Amino acid sequence: MALSTQPYKGARDFYPEDKRLQKYMFSLMRKAAEQFGYEEYDAPILEPIDMYLAKSGEEIVNDQTYLFQDRGGRNVAIRPEMTPTVSRMVAARRQELAYPLRWYSIPNLWRYERPQRGRLREHWQLNVDIFGVDNLLAEAEVIQVADAILKTAGATHDMYTIRLNSRKLMDFIFTDYLQLDSVQIHMISKLIDRMHKIEREDFIAEADAVFTPSQRDAGASNKLIGLLRTKNLDHLPEAIRHSGPAMELKELLHTLKNARITNATFDITIMRGFDYYTGIVFEIFDENPNNNRSMLGGGRYDGLVGLFGVEPVPTVGFGFGDVTFQNFLQGHDLLPPIRPETDVYIVLIGSTYAKAQHVVEDMREMGVRVAVDITGAKADKQIKTAVKKGIHYAMFIGEKELEEEQYEIKNLMTGVSERHSAARIASIVQDYRGDSD
Ligand code: HAM
């Protein structure tokens, strides 16, 4: 039986046109992150499993992490997320680094998930994190970076919503308002995290199973459901509304508004799966009715760096995946035509390869990306190849052209041909590229 040509389940092959699209998305991400002063870093895809056992959350470690033993008997994980890794890197140089650190990376991550729309087993995820700031301006800034990416992509505020909540607010609600113990809090948090994926009756049944009989009698489930319906901070019960965490959320919404971010709202159901979040948490939702899902998530996690045995560093960040970003761009018709990297396809007429070399080299030195057809095929076949590849220009080099130092350049999109020197052709191509970039 022939070997399968399919990639591994839930992972993608990137043919050049797919990779170009991904590169385009990465360029939007890089541009926005660097505009705000974030520096790119990277790290290995493998980490010791203990890193994730410490604080990521059960689901991701037990059910979703790819684990194996290396030849030396070490238990190794393929990173399911970047946050523990970047925290390790910061911890390793805790003393030397200049805070606040603004770092970003676009790693590929592996999670053993059931592949579905928006969820794969391998994805690339922009991570934007700021280390060393313990006030809300850090949250506001990373949210601004996320917003800038979407705006640079051509999105408008009606296309997405930034939803904010706070782990501290939820802790206050669970502990002071609902009087739950730590085991109950953990279970209810995970349940709320899943609430949009399950039926309302199942939610109530599962919540009731967590409450004690006396809590149940006191109407804890109804109290909880009532709270989870609250869409506005001002509509929360008074004791909660005046709490520190609620005021903090209000202040953040206000700061964002000042930064012209008008599509941020409070959403009490945003829990975030990871255990390490300690304060504000947020997600950005695609408002496309056909794809109304979370596409980016993050929050404050002040304790992770300290887990590596150093003085803790307050940190805020988010992850934004390429799969959800692509769905967003496609759903809102925001993808521009993405042209191949090659600017010019050289069509050789006759046996001119050797003589044409200096012209080709000159073009490359002038910054033009040039592919030479070296098949020896007939000219029309060579042109067909260029057209099929989507290359914008074909340049013809034959004996006569070399003698006259004038070459035919054909715009394969319009069919228009002109004759020019190599230098002139280089500048035409660069003008075109400048306009389309
Ligand atoms: P997360 O919510 O697990 O957070 O992932 C963040 C984003 O990565 C998601 O909103 C989605 O865009 C993308 N993503 C996650 N899993 C998949 C998947 N299986 N397939 C496709 N896309 C996916 C984190 O990973 C946190 N470590 C983010 C963070 C950084 N928090 C602070 N700093």
Short mmCIF file of C-alpha atoms and ligand atoms in Angstrom, two decimals:
data_model
loop_
_atom_site.label_atom_id
_atom_site.label_comp_id
_atom_site.label_asym_id
_atom_site.label_seq_id
_atom_site.Cartn_x
_atom_site.Cartn_y
_atom_site.Cartn_z
CA MET A 1 0.00 0.00 0.00
CA ALA A 2 1.27 3.45 -0.87
CA LEU A 3 2.17 5.77 2.00
CA SER A 4 -0.40 8.42 2.88
CA THR A 5 0.30 11.94 1.67
CA GLN A 6 -1.83 13.46 4.45
CA PRO A 7 -0.19 15.43 7.25
CA TYR A 8 -0.56 14.24 10.84
CA LYS A 9 -4.15 14.66 12.16
CA GLY A 10 -4.90 18.19 13.28
CA ALA A 11 -1.67 19.58 11.79
CA ARG A 12 -1.27 21.42 8.53
CA ASP A 13 1.11 21.28 5.61
CA PHE A 14 1.94 24.76 4.46
CA TYR A 15 2.22 24.85 0.69
CA PRO A 16 3.80 28.13 -0.45
CA GLU A 17 0.43 29.89 -0.86
CA ASP A 18 -0.58 28.78 2.67
CA LYS A 19 2.74 29.87 4.10
CA ARG A 20 2.42 33.25 2.39
CA LEU A 21 -0.92 33.79 4.09
CA GLN A 22 0.57 32.83 7.44
CA LYS A 23 3.56 35.13 6.82
CA TYR A 24 1.12 37.95 6.11
CA MET A 25 -0.63 37.36 9.44
CA PHE A 26 2.70 37.17 11.25
CA SER A 27 3.75 40.45 9.62
CA LEU A 28 0.64 42.15 11.02
CA MET A 29 1.41 40.71 14.44
CA ARG A 30 5.09 41.68 14.35
CA LYS A 31 4.32 45.16 13.11
CA ALA A 32 1.87 45.92 15.91
CA ALA A 33 4.03 44.36 18.64
CA GLU A 34 7.13 46.25 17.50
CA GLN A 35 5.17 49.49 17.23
CA PHE A 36 4.66 49.25 20.97
CA GLY A 37 8.32 48.42 21.65
CA TYR A 38 8.04 44.63 22.04
CA GLU A 39 11.15 42.57 21.27
CA GLU A 40 11.06 39.14 19.68
CA TYR A 41 12.43 36.08 21.51
CA ASP A 42 12.28 32.33 20.89
CA ALA A 43 12.90 29.06 22.72
CA PRO A 44 12.95 25.29 22.15
CA ILE A 45 9.74 23.43 21.39
CA LEU A 46 10.60 20.80 24.05
CA GLU A 47 10.42 21.38 27.79
CA PRO A 48 10.59 19.09 30.81
CA ILE A 49 7.07 18.00 31.76
CA ASP A 50 7.42 19.42 35.31
CA MET A 51 7.14 22.91 33.88
CA TYR A 52 3.51 22.36 33.04
CA LEU A 53 2.64 20.29 36.09
CA ALA A 54 3.42 23.26 38.31
CA LYS A 55 0.73 25.70 37.27
CA SER A 56 -0.88 25.39 33.87
CA GLY A 57 -4.12 23.63 34.85
CA GLU A 58 -5.11 19.99 34.81
CA GLU A 59 -6.80 19.76 31.44
CA ILE A 60 -3.90 21.01 29.43
CA VAL A 61 -1.36 18.76 31.15
CA ASN A 62 -3.35 15.55 31.58
CA ASP A 63 -5.42 15.54 28.43
CA GLN A 64 -3.77 17.78 25.91
CA THR A 65 0.01 17.70 26.23
CA TYR A 66 2.14 15.56 23.95
CA LEU A 67 4.50 13.68 26.24
CA PHE A 68 7.32 11.29 25.55
CA GLN A 69 10.42 9.89 27.09
CA ASP A 70 13.66 10.84 25.41
CA ARG A 71 16.46 8.35 24.88
CA GLY A 72 17.97 9.37 28.20
CA GLY A 73 14.75 8.52 30.06
CA ARG A 74 13.70 12.14 30.67
CA ASN A 75 10.01 13.03 30.57
CA VAL A 76 9.62 15.61 27.86
CA ALA A 77 6.63 17.70 26.73
CA ILE A 78 6.08 19.37 23.39
CA ARG A 79 5.07 22.87 24.49
CA PRO A 80 1.28 23.32 24.58
CA GLU A 81 1.74 27.02 25.35
CA MET A 82 4.56 29.55 25.65
CA THR A 83 3.76 31.18 28.99
CA PRO A 84 5.72 28.76 31.25
CA THR A 85 8.68 28.92 28.84
CA VAL A 86 8.87 32.70 28.74
CA SER A 87 8.50 32.81 32.52
CA ARG A 88 11.42 30.38 32.82
CA MET A 89 13.53 32.57 30.53
CA VAL A 90 12.78 35.69 32.56
CA ALA A 91 13.48 33.85 35.82
CA ALA A 92 16.85 32.67 34.48
CA ARG A 93 17.98 36.29 34.06
CA ARG A 94 15.76 37.85 36.72
CA GLN A 95 18.46 40.24 37.95
CA GLU A 96 20.02 41.36 34.68
CA LEU A 97 16.95 42.30 32.65
CA ALA A 98 15.75 45.89 32.21
CA TYR A 99 12.12 46.12 33.37
CA PRO A 100 9.56 46.61 32.09
CA LEU A 101 10.34 43.87 29.61
CA ARG A 102 8.22 43.89 26.51
CA TRP A 103 8.60 40.58 24.73
CA TYR A 104 6.82 38.77 21.93
CA SER A 105 7.17 35.50 20.07
CA ILE A 106 5.24 33.45 17.50
CA PRO A 107 5.89 29.83 18.50
CA ASN A 108 4.15 26.73 17.18
CA LEU A 109 2.34 24.86 19.94
CA TRP A 110 0.95 21.34 20.17
CA ARG A 111 -2.23 20.31 21.97
CA TYR A 112 -3.93 16.95 21.70
CA GLU A 113 -7.40 18.31 20.91
CA ARG A 114 -10.29 17.08 18.84
CA PRO A 115 -9.68 18.99 15.60
CA GLN A 116 -12.60 21.27 14.71
CA ARG A 117 -13.18 24.74 13.30
CA GLY A 118 -10.79 27.10 15.06
CA ARG A 119 -9.02 24.29 16.98
CA LEU A 120 -6.19 22.17 15.68
CA ARG A 121 -3.44 20.11 17.23
CA GLU A 122 -0.67 22.33 15.98
CA HIS A 123 -1.09 26.07 15.80
CA TRP A 124 1.13 29.12 15.86
CA GLN A 125 0.40 31.61 18.60
CA LEU A 126 1.55 35.18 18.97
CA ASN A 127 2.52 35.73 22.60
CA VAL A 128 2.76 39.31 23.80
CA ASP A 129 3.82 39.73 27.43
CA ILE A 130 4.94 42.62 29.57
CA PHE A 131 6.97 41.85 32.70
CA GLY A 132 7.57 44.13 35.69
CA VAL A 133 4.48 46.37 35.77
CA ASP A 134 2.01 45.89 38.61
CA ASN A 135 -0.57 48.47 37.54
CA LEU A 136 -3.43 48.40 35.05
CA LEU A 137 -1.52 50.29 32.38
CA ALA A 138 0.12 46.97 31.55
CA GLU A 139 -3.26 45.33 30.89
CA ALA A 140 -4.34 48.36 28.87
CA GLU A 141 -1.17 48.25 26.80
CA VAL A 142 -1.29 44.60 25.79
CA ILE A 143 -4.96 44.98 24.90
CA GLN A 144 -3.97 47.97 22.76
CA VAL A 145 -1.42 45.79 20.97
CA ALA A 146 -4.11 43.20 20.24
CA ASP A 147 -6.43 45.92 19.02
CA ALA A 148 -3.67 47.39 16.82
CA ILE A 149 -3.15 44.02 15.09
CA LEU A 150 -6.81 43.81 14.21
CA LYS A 151 -6.97 47.42 13.10
CA THR A 152 -3.85 47.02 10.95
CA ALA A 153 -5.58 44.06 9.34
CA GLY A 154 -8.39 46.42 8.33
CA ALA A 155 -10.88 45.38 11.02
CA THR A 156 -13.33 47.81 12.57
CA HIS A 157 -14.59 47.75 16.14
CA ASP A 158 -17.96 46.27 15.23
CA MET A 159 -16.19 43.11 14.05
CA TYR A 160 -14.86 42.08 17.47
CA THR A 161 -15.44 42.58 21.19
CA ILE A 162 -12.87 42.71 23.94
CA ARG A 163 -14.33 40.98 26.99
CA LEU A 164 -12.84 41.58 30.40
CA ASN A 165 -13.19 39.90 33.73
CA SER A 166 -11.07 39.50 36.83
CA ARG A 167 -9.92 36.43 38.72
CA LYS A 168 -9.85 38.58 41.85
CA LEU A 169 -13.47 39.61 41.29
CA MET A 170 -14.47 35.99 40.83
CA ASP A 171 -12.54 34.98 43.97
CA PHE A 172 -14.35 37.70 45.87
CA ILE A 173 -17.70 36.50 44.55
CA PHE A 174 -16.94 32.85 45.26
CA THR A 175 -15.49 33.40 48.71
CA ASP A 176 -17.36 36.36 50.18
CA TYR A 177 -20.62 36.34 48.28
CA LEU A 178 -21.24 32.62 47.71
CA GLN A 179 -19.05 31.41 50.60
CA LEU A 180 -17.49 28.54 48.72
CA ASP A 181 -14.39 26.66 49.85
CA SER A 182 -11.29 26.29 47.69
CA VAL A 183 -12.28 22.92 46.19
CA GLN A 184 -15.73 24.26 45.27
CA ILE A 185 -14.18 27.40 43.79
CA HIS A 186 -11.96 25.33 41.57
CA MET A 187 -14.86 23.21 40.35
CA ILE A 188 -17.22 26.13 39.79
CA SER A 189 -14.52 28.07 37.91
CA LYS A 190 -13.98 25.16 35.53
CA LEU A 191 -17.74 24.80 35.12
CA ILE A 192 -18.19 28.49 34.22
CA ASP A 193 -15.31 28.14 31.77
CA ARG A 194 -17.36 25.46 29.99
CA MET A 195 -20.78 27.06 30.40
CA HIS A 196 -21.16 28.20 26.79
CA LYS A 197 -20.51 24.66 25.58
CA ILE A 198 -23.13 22.89 27.70
CA GLU A 199 -26.91 23.05 28.13
CA ARG A 200 -28.33 25.31 30.81
CA GLU A 201 -29.95 22.38 32.67
CA ASP A 202 -26.66 20.52 32.73
CA PHE A 203 -24.96 23.61 34.05
CA ILE A 204 -27.46 23.91 36.89
CA ALA A 205 -27.23 20.20 37.68
CA GLU A 206 -23.44 20.33 37.75
CA ALA A 207 -23.42 23.49 39.87
CA ASP A 208 -25.89 21.95 42.31
CA ALA A 209 -23.64 18.94 42.63
CA VAL A 210 -20.82 21.22 43.78
CA PHE A 211 -22.85 23.07 46.42
CA THR A 212 -23.52 21.62 49.88
CA PRO A 213 -27.16 20.87 50.79
CA SER A 214 -27.35 24.01 52.92
CA GLN A 215 -25.89 26.16 50.15
CA ARG A 216 -28.38 24.61 47.78
CA ASP A 217 -31.22 25.37 50.20
CA ALA A 218 -30.01 28.95 50.45
CA GLY A 219 -30.37 29.22 46.66
CA ALA A 220 -26.67 29.28 45.72
CA SER A 221 -27.36 28.07 42.16
CA ASN A 222 -29.89 30.79 41.49
CA LYS A 223 -27.60 33.40 42.99
CA LEU A 224 -24.80 32.20 40.74
CA ILE A 225 -26.95 32.12 37.61
CA GLY A 226 -28.28 35.58 38.41
CA LEU A 227 -24.73 36.86 38.66
CA LEU A 228 -23.60 35.18 35.47
CA ARG A 229 -26.39 36.98 33.62
CA THR A 230 -25.03 40.39 34.64
CA LYS A 231 -23.75 42.26 31.63
CA ASN A 232 -22.78 45.50 33.29
CA LEU A 233 -20.54 46.19 36.29
CA ASP A 234 -23.08 48.71 37.61
CA HIS A 235 -25.74 46.02 37.75
CA LEU A 236 -23.81 43.75 40.09
CA PRO A 237 -25.08 43.46 43.68
CA GLU A 238 -23.84 46.40 45.71
CA ALA A 239 -21.34 44.44 47.83
CA ILE A 240 -19.64 43.22 44.67
CA ARG A 241 -19.94 46.46 42.73
CA HIS A 242 -17.97 48.39 45.33
CA SER A 243 -15.24 45.77 45.75
CA GLY A 244 -11.65 46.58 44.76
CA PRO A 245 -11.58 44.18 41.79
CA ALA A 246 -14.82 45.62 40.35
CA MET A 247 -13.40 49.15 40.63
CA GLU A 248 -10.26 47.94 38.91
CA LEU A 249 -12.27 46.61 35.98
CA LYS A 250 -14.09 49.89 35.74
CA GLU A 251 -10.83 51.79 35.67
CA LEU A 252 -9.44 49.54 32.96
CA LEU A 253 -12.53 50.04 30.79
CA HIS A 254 -12.12 53.77 31.28
CA THR A 255 -8.41 53.69 30.34
CA LEU A 256 -9.23 51.70 27.22
CA LYS A 257 -11.91 54.16 26.24
CA ASN A 258 -9.36 56.95 26.50
CA ALA A 259 -7.16 54.95 24.15
CA ARG A 260 -10.12 54.93 21.71
CA ILE A 261 -10.96 51.31 22.40
CA THR A 262 -14.73 51.47 22.57
CA ASN A 263 -15.54 47.81 22.03
CA ALA A 264 -14.37 46.52 25.42
CA THR A 265 -17.00 45.22 27.85
CA PHE A 266 -17.25 43.44 31.17
CA ASP A 267 -18.08 39.74 30.79
CA ILE A 268 -18.41 37.84 34.03
CA THR A 269 -18.31 34.49 32.22
CA ILE A 270 -14.71 34.91 31.03
CA MET A 271 -12.74 32.54 33.28
CA ARG A 272 -9.75 31.42 31.19
CA GLY A 273 -8.63 27.81 31.56
CA PHE A 274 -5.20 28.27 33.10
CA ASP A 275 -4.66 28.25 36.86
CA TYR A 276 -1.88 30.81 36.81
CA TYR A 277 -3.97 33.94 36.16
CA THR A 278 -4.15 36.19 39.21
CA GLY A 279 -6.01 39.35 38.16
CA ILE A 280 -7.62 40.77 35.04
CA VAL A 281 -8.38 38.19 32.34
CA PHE A 282 -9.63 38.96 28.84
CA GLU A 283 -10.63 37.42 25.56
CA ILE A 284 -11.40 38.89 22.17
CA PHE A 285 -14.44 37.52 20.39
CA ASP A 286 -15.10 37.48 16.71
CA GLU A 287 -18.53 39.08 16.23
CA ASN A 288 -19.09 37.37 12.89
CA PRO A 289 -22.42 35.55 13.41
CA ASN A 290 -21.00 32.55 11.53
CA ASN A 291 -17.90 32.39 13.67
CA ASN A 292 -18.86 33.91 17.00
CA ARG A 293 -15.98 32.57 19.07
CA SER A 294 -13.03 33.57 21.17
CA MET A 295 -9.94 34.20 19.10
CA LEU A 296 -7.45 35.61 21.61
CA GLY A 297 -7.00 35.26 25.35
CA GLY A 298 -4.79 36.45 28.15
CA GLY A 299 -4.50 38.11 31.50
CA ARG A 300 -2.33 38.93 34.49
CA TYR A 301 -0.23 36.16 36.00
CA ASP A 302 1.94 37.54 38.77
CA GLY A 303 3.12 34.22 40.21
CA LEU A 304 4.66 32.25 37.38
CA VAL A 305 8.18 33.70 37.23
CA GLY A 306 8.46 33.25 41.02
CA LEU A 307 7.79 29.51 40.66
CA PHE A 308 11.33 29.21 39.33
CA GLY A 309 12.75 30.16 42.72
CA VAL A 310 13.31 33.86 42.11
CA GLU A 311 11.59 37.02 43.33
CA PRO A 312 8.19 37.17 41.53
CA VAL A 313 7.69 39.52 38.59
CA PRO A 314 4.23 40.98 37.86
CA THR A 315 3.26 40.00 34.33
CA VAL A 316 0.44 40.46 31.83
CA GLY A 317 0.13 38.95 28.37
CA PHE A 318 -1.99 37.23 25.78
CA GLY A 319 -1.90 34.54 23.13
CA PHE A 320 -3.40 34.97 19.67
CA GLY A 321 -3.54 31.97 17.36
CA ASP A 322 -3.04 31.88 13.60
CA VAL A 323 -6.05 29.59 13.05
CA THR A 324 -8.55 31.88 14.76
CA PHE A 325 -6.95 34.94 13.18
CA GLN A 326 -7.26 33.42 9.71
CA ASN A 327 -10.92 32.52 10.32
CA PHE A 328 -11.53 36.08 11.46
CA LEU A 329 -9.85 37.62 8.40
CA GLN A 330 -11.62 35.30 6.00
CA GLY A 331 -14.99 35.72 7.70
CA HIS A 332 -14.81 39.51 7.41
CA ASP A 333 -13.33 39.48 3.93
CA LEU A 334 -10.16 41.19 5.10
CA LEU A 335 -7.60 39.11 3.26
CA PRO A 336 -5.81 41.06 0.51
CA PRO A 337 -4.51 39.19 -2.52
CA ILE A 338 -1.18 37.81 -1.37
CA ARG A 339 1.36 37.65 -4.16
CA PRO A 340 4.31 35.31 -4.39
CA GLU A 341 7.66 36.54 -3.14
CA THR A 342 9.23 36.31 -6.61
CA ASP A 343 9.04 39.60 -8.54
CA VAL A 344 10.32 38.59 -11.94
CA TYR A 345 10.43 35.33 -13.89
CA ILE A 346 13.22 35.28 -16.44
CA VAL A 347 12.26 33.64 -19.70
CA LEU A 348 15.38 32.65 -21.59
CA ILE A 349 15.12 32.66 -25.36
CA GLY A 350 17.56 30.20 -26.92
CA SER A 351 20.75 29.11 -25.12
CA THR A 352 21.39 32.39 -23.36
CA TYR A 353 21.76 31.11 -19.80
CA ALA A 354 25.49 31.87 -19.42
CA LYS A 355 25.37 35.24 -21.15
CA ALA A 356 22.29 36.32 -19.18
CA GLN A 357 23.97 35.72 -15.84
CA HIS A 358 25.39 39.21 -15.39
CA VAL A 359 21.97 40.78 -16.10
CA VAL A 360 20.27 38.48 -13.61
CA GLU A 361 22.93 39.18 -11.00
CA ASP A 362 22.61 42.94 -11.56
CA MET A 363 18.87 42.69 -11.03
CA ARG A 364 19.35 40.77 -7.78
CA GLU A 365 21.91 43.29 -6.60
CA MET A 366 19.33 46.00 -7.27
CA GLY A 367 17.04 44.19 -4.82
CA VAL A 368 14.77 42.38 -7.26
CA ARG A 369 13.73 38.81 -6.47
CA VAL A 370 14.39 36.93 -9.69
CA ALA A 371 13.74 33.30 -10.68
CA VAL A 372 15.35 32.04 -13.87
CA ASP A 373 13.69 29.35 -15.95
CA ILE A 374 16.42 26.77 -16.44
CA THR A 375 14.33 24.07 -18.07
CA GLY A 376 15.29 24.89 -21.65
CA ALA A 377 11.58 24.76 -22.51
CA LYS A 378 10.01 26.87 -25.23
CA ALA A 379 9.27 30.50 -24.32
CA ASP A 380 5.49 30.08 -24.22
CA LYS A 381 5.82 27.13 -21.85
CA GLN A 382 8.07 29.23 -19.60
CA ILE A 383 5.51 32.06 -19.57
CA LYS A 384 2.77 29.60 -18.66
CA THR A 385 4.84 28.49 -15.69
CA ALA A 386 5.24 32.10 -14.52
CA VAL A 387 1.50 32.72 -14.88
CA LYS A 388 0.66 29.55 -12.97
CA LYS A 389 2.94 30.62 -10.15
CA GLY A 390 1.18 34.00 -10.01
CA ILE A 391 4.40 35.95 -10.63
CA HIS A 392 3.73 39.51 -11.65
CA TYR A 393 6.39 40.09 -14.32
CA ALA A 394 8.16 38.02 -16.96
CA MET A 395 11.41 39.34 -18.42
CA PHE A 396 12.69 38.00 -21.72
CA ILE A 397 16.40 37.56 -22.38
CA GLY A 398 17.57 36.46 -25.84
CA GLU A 399 20.63 37.21 -27.99
CA LYS A 400 19.09 40.37 -29.41
CA GLU A 401 18.14 41.72 -25.99
CA LEU A 402 21.62 41.06 -24.64
CA GLU A 403 23.19 42.86 -27.56
CA GLU A 404 20.94 45.92 -27.24
CA GLU A 405 20.85 45.81 -23.43
CA GLN A 406 17.12 46.36 -23.69
CA TYR A 407 14.80 43.66 -22.36
CA GLU A 408 11.16 42.97 -22.80
CA ILE A 409 9.25 43.08 -19.52
CA LYS A 410 5.73 41.77 -19.56
CA ASN A 411 3.19 42.48 -16.86
CA LEU A 412 1.50 39.10 -16.63
CA MET A 413 -1.53 40.54 -14.89
CA THR A 414 -2.36 43.08 -17.62
CA GLY A 415 -0.56 41.50 -20.58
CA VAL A 416 1.22 44.81 -21.33
CA SER A 417 4.84 44.58 -22.58
CA GLU A 418 7.55 47.25 -22.57
CA ARG A 419 11.27 47.35 -23.45
CA HIS A 420 13.73 48.81 -20.98
CA SER A 421 17.24 48.57 -19.55
CA ALA A 422 17.75 46.21 -16.58
CA ALA A 423 18.08 49.19 -14.24
CA ARG A 424 14.80 50.69 -15.41
CA ILE A 425 13.09 47.32 -15.07
CA ALA A 426 14.41 47.01 -11.52
CA SER A 427 12.93 50.37 -10.62
CA ILE A 428 9.55 49.55 -12.23
CA VAL A 429 9.39 46.33 -10.27
CA GLN A 430 10.34 48.04 -7.05
CA ASP A 431 7.72 50.73 -7.57
CA TYR A 432 5.11 48.06 -8.04
CA ARG A 433 6.28 46.20 -4.96
CA GLY A 434 6.32 49.36 -2.88
CA ASP A 435 2.71 50.06 -3.85
CA SER A 436 1.50 46.55 -3.16
CA ASP A 437 3.37 45.96 0.13
P1 HAM B 1 -5.17 30.03 25.31
O1 HAM B 1 -6.49 30.66 25.57
O2 HAM B 1 -5.02 28.58 25.57
O3 HAM B 1 -4.10 30.87 26.15
O4 HAM B 1 -4.78 30.29 23.82
C1 HAM B 1 -4.74 31.59 23.29
C2 HAM B 1 -5.21 31.59 21.86
O5 HAM B 1 -4.45 30.63 21.12
C3 HAM B 1 -6.65 31.17 21.64
O6 HAM B 1 -7.51 32.24 21.83
C4 HAM B 1 -6.59 30.73 20.20
O7 HAM B 1 -6.47 31.86 19.34
C5 HAM B 1 -5.26 30.03 20.12
N1 HAM B 1 -5.38 28.59 20.37
C6 HAM B 1 -5.28 27.93 21.53
N2 HAM B 1 -5.42 26.60 21.35
C7 HAM B 1 -5.62 26.41 20.03
C8 HAM B 1 -5.82 25.27 19.19
N3 HAM B 1 -5.86 24.03 19.68
N4 HAM B 1 -5.96 25.47 17.86
C9 HAM B 1 -5.92 26.70 17.34
N5 HAM B 1 -5.72 27.82 18.06
C10 HAM B 1 -5.58 27.69 19.39
C11 HAM B 1 -2.78 30.55 26.25
O8 HAM B 1 -2.23 29.71 25.60
C12 HAM B 1 -2.02 31.46 27.19
N6 HAM B 1 -0.71 30.85 27.44
C13 HAM B 1 -1.91 32.84 26.57
C14 HAM B 1 -1.16 33.83 27.41
C15 HAM B 1 0.03 34.43 27.09
N7 HAM B 1 -1.52 34.29 28.60
C16 HAM B 1 -0.61 35.14 29.03
N8 HAM B 1 0.35 35.23 28.13
#
